[in-house]
Tab-separated table of C-alpha atoms in Angstrom:
chain	number	residue	atom	x	y	z
A	81	MET	CA	77.241	103.277	103.434
A	82	ASN	CA	73.857	104.626	104.533
A	83	THR	CA	73.973	108.017	106.264
A	84	GLU	CA	71.293	110.447	107.289
A	85	LYS	CA	71.029	113.722	109.148
A	86	GLU	CA	67.995	113.999	111.320
A	87	GLU	CA	66.670	114.647	114.771
A	88	GLN	CA	66.375	111.133	116.172
A	89	ASN	CA	63.392	110.554	118.465
A	90	GLU	CA	64.800	108.605	121.398
A	91	HIS	CA	61.390	107.009	122.024
A	92	THR	CA	61.112	105.582	118.489
A	93	PRO	CA	62.905	102.228	118.196
A	94	VAL	CA	65.332	101.887	115.313
A	95	GLN	CA	64.267	99.814	112.318
A	96	GLU	CA	67.753	98.472	111.623
A	97	THR	CA	71.203	98.488	113.194
A	98	THR	CA	72.080	102.178	113.443
A	99	LEU	CA	75.045	104.227	114.592
A	100	GLU	CA	73.750	107.514	115.946
A	101	ILE	CA	76.455	110.181	115.978
A	102	ARG	CA	75.867	113.171	118.220
A	103	LEU	CA	77.494	116.181	116.596
A	104	ASP	CA	76.438	118.358	119.528
A	105	ASN	CA	78.530	116.126	121.790
A	106	LEU	CA	81.426	116.402	119.349
A	107	GLU	CA	81.254	120.182	119.597
A	108	HIS	CA	81.085	120.002	123.387
A	109	ASN	CA	84.180	117.777	123.554
A	110	VAL	CA	86.238	119.972	121.259
A	111	ASN	CA	85.276	123.087	123.196
A	112	PHE	CA	86.241	121.417	126.476
A	113	LEU	CA	89.650	120.464	125.086
A	114	LYS	CA	90.181	123.944	123.668
A	115	SER	CA	89.325	125.436	127.061
A	116	LYS	CA	92.576	123.887	128.305
A	117	LEU	CA	94.667	125.752	125.729
A	118	LYS	CA	96.173	129.191	125.613
A	119	GLU	CA	94.360	131.585	123.318
A	120	ASN	CA	96.680	131.255	120.333
A	121	THR	CA	97.264	127.496	120.480
A	122	LEU	CA	95.955	125.793	117.342
A	123	PHE	CA	93.795	122.661	117.336
A	124	MET	CA	94.401	119.719	114.999
A	125	ALA	CA	91.467	117.326	114.658
A	126	VAL	CA	92.575	113.736	114.108
A	127	VAL	CA	90.073	112.168	111.704
A	128	LYS	CA	92.044	109.122	110.578
A	129	ALA	CA	90.508	105.633	110.541
A	130	PHE	CA	87.123	106.909	109.302
A	131	SER	CA	87.119	109.367	112.218
A	132	TYR	CA	87.410	106.467	114.638
A	133	GLY	CA	84.408	104.815	113.000
A	134	ASN	CA	82.251	107.940	112.729
A	135	ASN	CA	82.905	108.951	109.072
A	136	HIS	CA	85.800	111.360	108.645
A	137	CYS	CA	84.079	113.352	105.900
A	138	GLU	CA	80.997	114.151	107.986
A	139	ILE	CA	83.041	114.881	111.124
A	140	ALA	CA	85.557	117.109	109.339
A	141	LYS	CA	82.871	119.015	107.431
A	142	TYR	CA	81.025	119.710	110.671
A	143	LEU	CA	84.184	120.869	112.459
A	144	GLU	CA	85.104	123.077	109.513
A	145	LYS	CA	81.602	124.543	109.320
A	146	LYS	CA	81.733	125.381	113.029
A	147	ASP	CA	85.334	126.640	112.761
A	148	LEU	CA	86.383	124.251	115.523
A	149	ALA	CA	89.590	122.965	113.930
A	150	ASP	CA	92.622	124.644	112.375
A	151	TYR	CA	94.125	121.494	110.873
A	152	PHE	CA	93.052	117.950	110.114
A	153	ALA	CA	95.199	114.831	110.426
A	154	VAL	CA	94.786	111.539	108.581
A	155	ALA	CA	96.980	108.461	108.485
A	156	TYR	CA	97.074	107.890	104.726
A	157	ALA	CA	96.669	109.862	101.528
A	158	SER	CA	93.459	108.045	100.557
A	159	GLU	CA	91.729	109.438	103.656
A	160	GLY	CA	92.812	112.959	102.795
A	161	ILE	CA	91.604	112.566	99.219
A	162	GLU	CA	88.161	111.584	100.510
A	163	LEU	CA	88.116	114.697	102.687
A	164	ARG	CA	89.000	116.924	99.746
A	165	ASN	CA	86.352	115.278	97.545
A	166	SER	CA	83.775	115.920	100.262
A	167	GLY	CA	84.578	119.633	100.253
A	168	VAL	CA	87.010	120.038	103.165
A	169	THR	CA	89.369	122.936	102.479
A	170	LYS	CA	91.505	123.348	105.608
A	171	PRO	CA	95.080	121.984	105.757
A	172	ILE	CA	95.362	118.207	106.015
A	173	LEU	CA	98.444	116.544	107.495
A	174	VAL	CA	99.189	112.995	106.317
A	175	LEU	CA	100.793	111.297	109.295
A	176	HIS	CA	102.098	108.179	107.536
A	177	PRO	CA	102.455	108.874	103.818
A	178	GLN	CA	103.803	106.294	101.417
A	179	VAL	CA	106.236	107.183	98.651
A	180	ALA	CA	103.910	105.682	96.049
A	181	HIS	CA	101.265	108.319	96.861
A	182	PHE	CA	103.292	111.527	96.577
A	183	GLN	CA	101.605	112.546	93.322
A	184	GLU	CA	98.147	112.148	94.847
A	185	ILE	CA	99.254	114.065	97.919
A	186	VAL	CA	100.288	117.038	95.821
A	187	THR	CA	97.304	116.806	93.470
A	188	TYR	CA	94.908	117.049	96.402
A	189	GLU	CA	96.996	119.589	98.336
A	190	LEU	CA	97.727	117.307	101.262
A	191	GLU	CA	100.783	117.790	103.455
A	192	PRO	CA	103.168	114.861	103.962
A	193	THR	CA	105.151	113.922	107.040
A	194	LEU	CA	108.836	113.298	106.398
A	195	TYR	CA	109.735	110.647	108.964
A	196	SER	CA	112.758	108.832	107.516
A	197	TYR	CA	115.653	109.498	105.176
A	198	ARG	CA	113.861	107.398	102.573
A	199	THR	CA	110.731	109.579	102.620
A	200	LEU	CA	112.803	112.758	102.864
A	201	GLU	CA	114.982	111.967	99.861
A	202	ALA	CA	112.093	110.567	97.825
A	203	PHE	CA	109.919	113.623	98.374
A	204	LEU	CA	112.757	116.025	97.565
A	205	ASP	CA	113.413	114.113	94.328
A	206	PHE	CA	109.701	114.226	93.531
A	207	ALA	CA	109.441	117.935	94.373
A	208	THR	CA	112.430	118.734	92.165
A	209	ASP	CA	111.049	116.695	89.288
A	210	LYS	CA	107.662	118.433	89.538
A	211	ASN	CA	109.142	121.919	90.026
A	212	LEU	CA	107.313	122.420	93.320
A	213	ASP	CA	107.830	125.651	95.188
A	214	SER	CA	107.623	125.918	98.996
A	215	TYR	CA	105.406	122.856	99.266
A	216	PRO	CA	104.392	122.312	102.931
A	217	VAL	CA	105.999	119.351	104.676
A	218	HIS	CA	106.211	118.202	108.292
A	219	ILE	CA	109.119	116.704	110.236
A	220	LYS	CA	108.398	113.817	112.609
A	221	CYS	CA	110.730	113.624	115.603
A	222	ASN	CA	111.224	110.300	117.380
A	223	THR	CA	111.625	111.168	121.056
A	224	GLY	CA	111.196	107.658	122.413
A	225	MET	CA	108.177	105.958	120.900
A	226	ASN	CA	110.304	104.323	118.177
A	227	ARG	CA	107.465	104.006	115.714
A	228	LEU	CA	108.136	106.723	113.111
A	229	GLY	CA	110.431	109.718	113.040
A	230	PHE	CA	113.982	111.040	113.041
A	231	LEU	CA	116.019	110.636	116.203
A	232	PRO	CA	117.076	113.867	117.958
A	233	GLU	CA	120.681	113.309	116.841
A	234	GLN	CA	119.488	113.196	113.204
A	235	ILE	CA	117.509	116.444	113.292
A	236	GLU	CA	120.474	118.718	112.560
A	237	ASP	CA	121.354	116.719	109.460
A	238	VAL	CA	117.704	116.738	108.338
A	239	CYS	CA	117.544	120.506	108.754
A	240	GLN	CA	120.762	120.972	106.791
A	241	ILE	CA	119.265	118.985	103.931
A	242	LEU	CA	115.966	120.882	103.949
A	243	SER	CA	117.085	124.413	104.746
A	244	ASP	CA	118.304	125.318	101.251
A	245	LYS	CA	115.590	123.467	99.321
A	246	LYS	CA	113.205	125.994	97.806
A	247	GLN	CA	110.944	123.167	96.661
A	248	VAL	CA	109.625	122.603	100.219
A	249	ARG	CA	108.735	124.610	103.293
A	250	VAL	CA	108.659	123.055	106.743
A	251	ARG	CA	105.205	123.816	108.131
A	252	THR	CA	105.432	121.912	111.432
A	253	ALA	CA	107.637	119.577	113.411
A	254	TYR	CA	106.059	117.173	115.850
A	255	SER	CA	106.484	114.206	118.124
A	256	HIS	CA	104.202	111.859	120.045
A	257	LEU	CA	103.966	110.976	123.740
A	258	LEU	CA	103.758	107.227	124.156
A	259	ALA	CA	101.870	107.051	127.483
A	260	SER	CA	100.490	110.490	128.268
A	261	GLU	CA	97.431	108.983	130.003
A	262	ASP	CA	99.596	106.975	132.448
A	263	LYS	CA	100.424	108.975	135.578
A	264	ASN	CA	103.140	106.440	136.416
A	265	ALA	CA	104.946	107.275	133.177
A	266	GLU	CA	105.454	110.966	133.967
A	267	VAL	CA	109.243	110.740	134.206
A	268	TYR	CA	109.468	109.239	130.728
A	269	MET	CA	106.949	111.751	129.354
A	270	GLN	CA	109.000	114.630	130.720
A	271	GLU	CA	112.081	113.148	129.089
A	272	GLN	CA	110.236	112.922	125.763
A	273	ILE	CA	109.172	116.550	126.093
A	274	ARG	CA	112.748	117.603	126.896
A	275	LYS	CA	114.042	115.806	123.811
A	276	PHE	CA	111.421	117.469	121.628
A	277	VAL	CA	112.384	120.909	122.954
A	278	GLU	CA	115.976	120.110	121.988
A	279	CYS	CA	114.757	119.254	118.482
A	280	GLN	CA	112.940	122.584	118.324
A	281	GLN	CA	116.066	124.479	119.299
A	282	ILE	CA	117.957	122.859	116.446
A	283	ILE	CA	115.179	123.444	113.918
A	284	GLU	CA	114.917	127.124	114.799
A	285	LYS	CA	118.541	127.670	113.794
A	286	TYR	CA	117.906	126.607	110.214
A	287	PHE	CA	114.681	128.249	109.065
A	288	PRO	CA	114.080	132.014	108.901
A	289	TYR	CA	110.311	131.560	109.221
A	290	LYS	CA	108.111	130.242	112.035
A	291	VAL	CA	107.815	126.456	112.231
A	292	LEU	CA	104.870	125.256	114.314
A	293	TYR	CA	105.457	122.599	116.980
A	294	HIS	CA	102.979	120.024	118.296
A	295	ASN	CA	103.420	117.128	120.667
A	296	CYS	CA	100.246	116.520	122.674
A	297	ASN	CA	97.441	114.081	121.982
A	298	THR	CA	94.219	114.106	124.037
A	299	SER	CA	95.823	112.939	127.283
A	300	GLY	CA	98.794	115.190	126.638
A	301	ILE	CA	96.435	118.168	126.400
A	302	LEU	CA	94.980	117.260	129.793
A	303	ASN	CA	98.125	116.214	131.642
A	304	TYR	CA	101.024	118.170	130.117
A	305	PRO	CA	100.018	121.802	129.510
A	306	GLN	CA	103.679	122.813	129.360
A	307	ALA	CA	103.933	120.749	126.157
A	308	HIS	CA	101.045	122.320	124.236
A	309	PHE	CA	103.473	124.440	122.195
A	310	ASP	CA	101.926	125.941	119.031
A	311	MET	CA	99.320	123.280	118.331
A	312	VAL	CA	97.763	120.166	119.875
A	313	ARG	CA	96.176	117.081	118.328
A	314	SER	CA	93.085	115.266	119.491
A	315	GLY	CA	91.367	112.135	118.286
A	316	ILE	CA	89.755	110.059	121.026
A	317	GLY	CA	88.904	113.111	123.126
A	318	MET	CA	86.822	114.585	120.324
A	319	TYR	CA	84.849	111.369	120.193
A	320	GLY	CA	84.102	111.426	123.900
A	321	PHE	CA	86.816	109.707	125.913
A	322	GLY	CA	89.355	111.268	128.263
A	323	ASN	CA	91.302	108.081	129.058
A	324	ASP	CA	91.026	108.951	132.751
A	325	ALA	CA	88.210	108.618	135.278
A	326	GLU	CA	89.102	112.084	136.572
A	327	TYR	CA	88.400	113.722	133.229
A	328	GLN	CA	85.683	111.460	131.814
A	329	PRO	CA	82.764	113.469	133.328
A	330	ASN	CA	83.837	116.359	131.078
A	331	PHE	CA	83.426	114.299	127.917
A	332	ARG	CA	80.325	113.083	126.113
A	333	PRO	CA	80.666	110.002	123.878
A	334	ILE	CA	79.364	110.886	120.435
A	335	THR	CA	78.709	107.335	119.229
A	336	ILE	CA	75.531	105.394	120.085
A	337	LEU	CA	75.133	101.937	118.548
A	338	LYS	CA	71.590	100.588	118.455
A	339	SER	CA	70.000	97.504	116.976
A	340	LEU	CA	66.803	95.520	117.453
A	341	ILE	CA	65.550	92.094	118.394
A	342	SER	CA	64.991	90.067	115.225
A	343	GLN	CA	63.661	86.926	116.875
A	344	ILE	CA	63.098	85.397	120.313
A	345	HIS	CA	63.691	81.714	121.101
A	346	ASP	CA	62.736	79.562	124.061
A	347	VAL	CA	65.647	77.180	124.419
A	348	PRO	CA	64.948	74.026	126.443
A	349	LYS	CA	67.347	72.690	129.045
A	350	GLY	CA	70.244	71.095	127.162
A	351	GLY	CA	69.532	73.044	123.966
A	352	TYR	CA	72.292	74.813	122.035
A	353	VAL	CA	72.557	78.372	120.710
A	354	GLY	CA	74.690	79.416	117.756
A	355	TYR	CA	77.780	77.935	116.123
A	356	ASN	CA	79.929	75.102	117.450
A	357	PHE	CA	77.921	74.389	120.605
A	358	GLY	CA	79.002	77.787	121.936
A	359	PHE	CA	76.200	77.820	124.489
A	360	GLN	CA	74.196	75.032	126.096
A	361	ALA	CA	71.258	75.924	128.295
A	362	GLU	CA	71.596	74.556	131.827
A	363	ILE	CA	67.984	75.571	132.507
A	364	PRO	CA	65.159	76.618	130.165
A	365	THR	CA	66.455	79.871	128.684
A	366	ARG	CA	64.952	82.602	126.569
A	367	THR	CA	67.265	84.212	124.000
A	368	ALA	CA	66.992	87.106	121.602
A	369	THR	CA	68.782	87.295	118.256
A	370	ILE	CA	70.179	90.763	117.541
A	371	SER	CA	70.989	91.981	114.037
A	372	VAL	CA	74.639	92.872	114.597
A	373	GLY	CA	77.714	90.646	114.439
A	374	HIS	CA	81.464	90.443	113.972
A	375	ALA	CA	81.199	91.774	110.407
A	376	ASP	CA	79.826	94.947	112.024
A	377	GLY	CA	82.698	95.231	114.506
A	378	LEU	CA	81.357	93.253	117.458
A	379	ASN	CA	84.154	90.713	117.409
A	380	ARG	CA	83.959	87.102	118.531
A	381	ILE	CA	85.879	87.987	121.682
A	382	TYR	CA	82.625	89.413	123.082
A	383	GLY	CA	80.876	86.054	122.886
A	384	LYS	CA	80.254	83.443	125.572
A	385	GLY	CA	79.155	85.863	128.256
A	386	ILE	CA	82.007	88.351	127.967
A	387	GLY	CA	80.045	91.078	126.189
A	388	PHE	CA	76.518	92.338	126.734
A	389	VAL	CA	73.825	94.655	125.436
A	390	TYR	CA	70.989	96.563	127.103
A	391	ILE	CA	67.314	95.904	126.416
A	392	ASN	CA	64.670	98.035	128.119
A	393	GLY	CA	67.324	99.247	130.545
A	394	LYS	CA	68.457	95.764	131.579
A	395	LYS	CA	71.754	94.046	130.897
A	396	ALA	CA	71.599	91.039	128.582
A	397	PRO	CA	74.794	88.933	128.314
A	398	ILE	CA	75.835	87.548	124.947
A	399	VAL	CA	75.452	83.767	124.761
A	400	GLY	CA	77.429	81.462	122.523
A	401	ASN	CA	79.673	82.689	119.736
A	402	VAL	CA	79.106	85.993	117.992
A	403	CYS	CA	78.075	85.273	114.383
A	404	MET	CA	79.037	87.282	111.321
A	405	ASP	CA	75.741	89.178	111.124
A	406	MET	CA	74.023	88.324	114.402
A	407	LEU	CA	74.538	87.702	118.068
A	408	MET	CA	72.306	86.116	120.684
A	409	VAL	CA	71.678	87.302	124.225
A	410	ASP	CA	70.015	85.893	127.334
A	411	ILE	CA	66.686	87.667	127.983
A	412	THR	CA	65.250	85.124	130.430
A	413	GLU	CA	64.766	87.841	133.070
A	414	ILE	CA	63.912	90.691	130.677
A	415	ASP	CA	60.428	91.699	129.566
A	416	CYS	CA	60.806	92.379	125.837
A	417	LYS	CA	59.462	91.430	122.430
A	418	GLU	CA	60.615	91.100	118.834
A	419	GLY	CA	61.300	94.484	117.283
A	420	ASP	CA	62.338	96.088	120.587
A	421	GLU	CA	65.341	98.391	120.539
A	422	VAL	CA	68.722	97.144	121.738
A	423	ILE	CA	71.536	99.377	122.985
A	424	ILE	CA	74.999	97.985	122.305
A	425	PHE	CA	76.590	101.127	123.709
A	426	ASP	CA	75.575	104.741	124.286
A	427	GLU	CA	76.507	107.752	126.408
A	428	LYS	CA	75.820	105.886	129.669
A	429	HIS	CA	76.780	102.319	128.771
A	430	THR	CA	79.798	103.389	126.758
A	431	SER	CA	81.922	101.586	124.202
A	432	GLU	CA	84.801	101.982	126.647
A	433	ILE	CA	82.955	99.878	129.244
A	434	LEU	CA	82.140	97.205	126.682
A	435	ALA	CA	85.703	97.166	125.348
A	436	GLU	CA	87.157	96.718	128.823
A	437	THR	CA	85.245	93.445	129.215
A	438	ALA	CA	87.355	92.078	126.355
A	439	GLN	CA	90.541	93.612	127.783
A	440	THR	CA	90.842	96.071	124.942
A	441	ILE	CA	90.219	99.794	124.483
A	442	SER	CA	87.445	101.938	123.063
A	443	TYR	CA	89.689	102.890	120.102
A	444	GLU	CA	89.719	99.317	118.821
A	445	LEU	CA	85.987	98.791	119.225
A	446	ILE	CA	84.755	101.985	117.587
A	447	THR	CA	87.265	101.941	114.728
A	448	SER	CA	86.123	98.390	113.927
A	449	LEU	CA	82.524	99.424	113.274
A	450	SER	CA	81.611	98.451	109.732
A	451	ARG	CA	80.768	101.014	107.095
A	452	ARG	CA	77.676	98.947	106.283
A	453	ILE	CA	76.043	100.138	109.514
A	454	LYS	CA	73.571	102.951	108.888
A	455	ARG	CA	74.873	106.210	110.351
A	456	VAL	CA	72.574	108.991	111.512
A	457	TYR	CA	74.034	112.412	112.388
A	458	VAL	CA	72.219	114.402	115.042
A	459	GLU	CA	72.998	118.090	115.398
């Protein structure tokens, strides 16, 4: 993957498809989220899935350098290993560890979530076999999402198992709100919070030291301040999305995807564009071929007029099917030439807006962006 750090001149067109990542916007977003917290509440930066397409190593190193995060969270051990190899030193929580990776987790000083009796028993067996002492682990509580975690009625049994095991030390216990951005789901969210407080009360009976509690994601930070507890987690908010029109003006998307016009075609009436007769010109039409396709994360769902790009400030709808490495757009009414810059999404025409045209969410679009796209980091 090609990455650079530079001051990008916004008036100089890109020479290839480029993902510009605004680290100043990242810092702004984190500071806004932290402004909603009490002074001693810790901040966990969620950098799983390649930092939502932005490169977890670069994002985490920047946050660590600026002292903006107290903890990092990844989904799998391999992501944490990459962070360690890049020089990240702060604690790293593995949200969804697999039993097969326990040795790597310990070797690289990652911290596993225990979310089922299988993972609990397997890690205790591993810790005993390796003579571990007070190794940090995390308990996942299932308060209603039913994805991972121990049910509230299982927490007492889990604590009884862990409380006399010198091989491990419970660092945090956490849960996850399933619809914290949905104002209509408040009753269920409050019930989830109540169940998590009950889990905390049980946990506190079994451990003589302080266990940290965290429950809120980005929308939880914004909508449920009573549930901030000891620490909060943020992923999408760091990258510039508040999941709510009320809060969005406070966020700055950090990801700008640019490309360029490779070739322009004058398609006669009745002519076709792209694979499988995906577009037939009803009138003489001018099209531009852009050097980005579904292998880069712009999926086929955006084809046939659903998606669009911006050229010289004007909206150009995608015509025909999106190809693996290219897509074509209608520029009949746009004054442009080959080599001109193309904006797929930026701070104004955001990935969230583009994703909504395909009835999906910004998370899916930005995490799909290929590692082959050149990434430029602007501080």
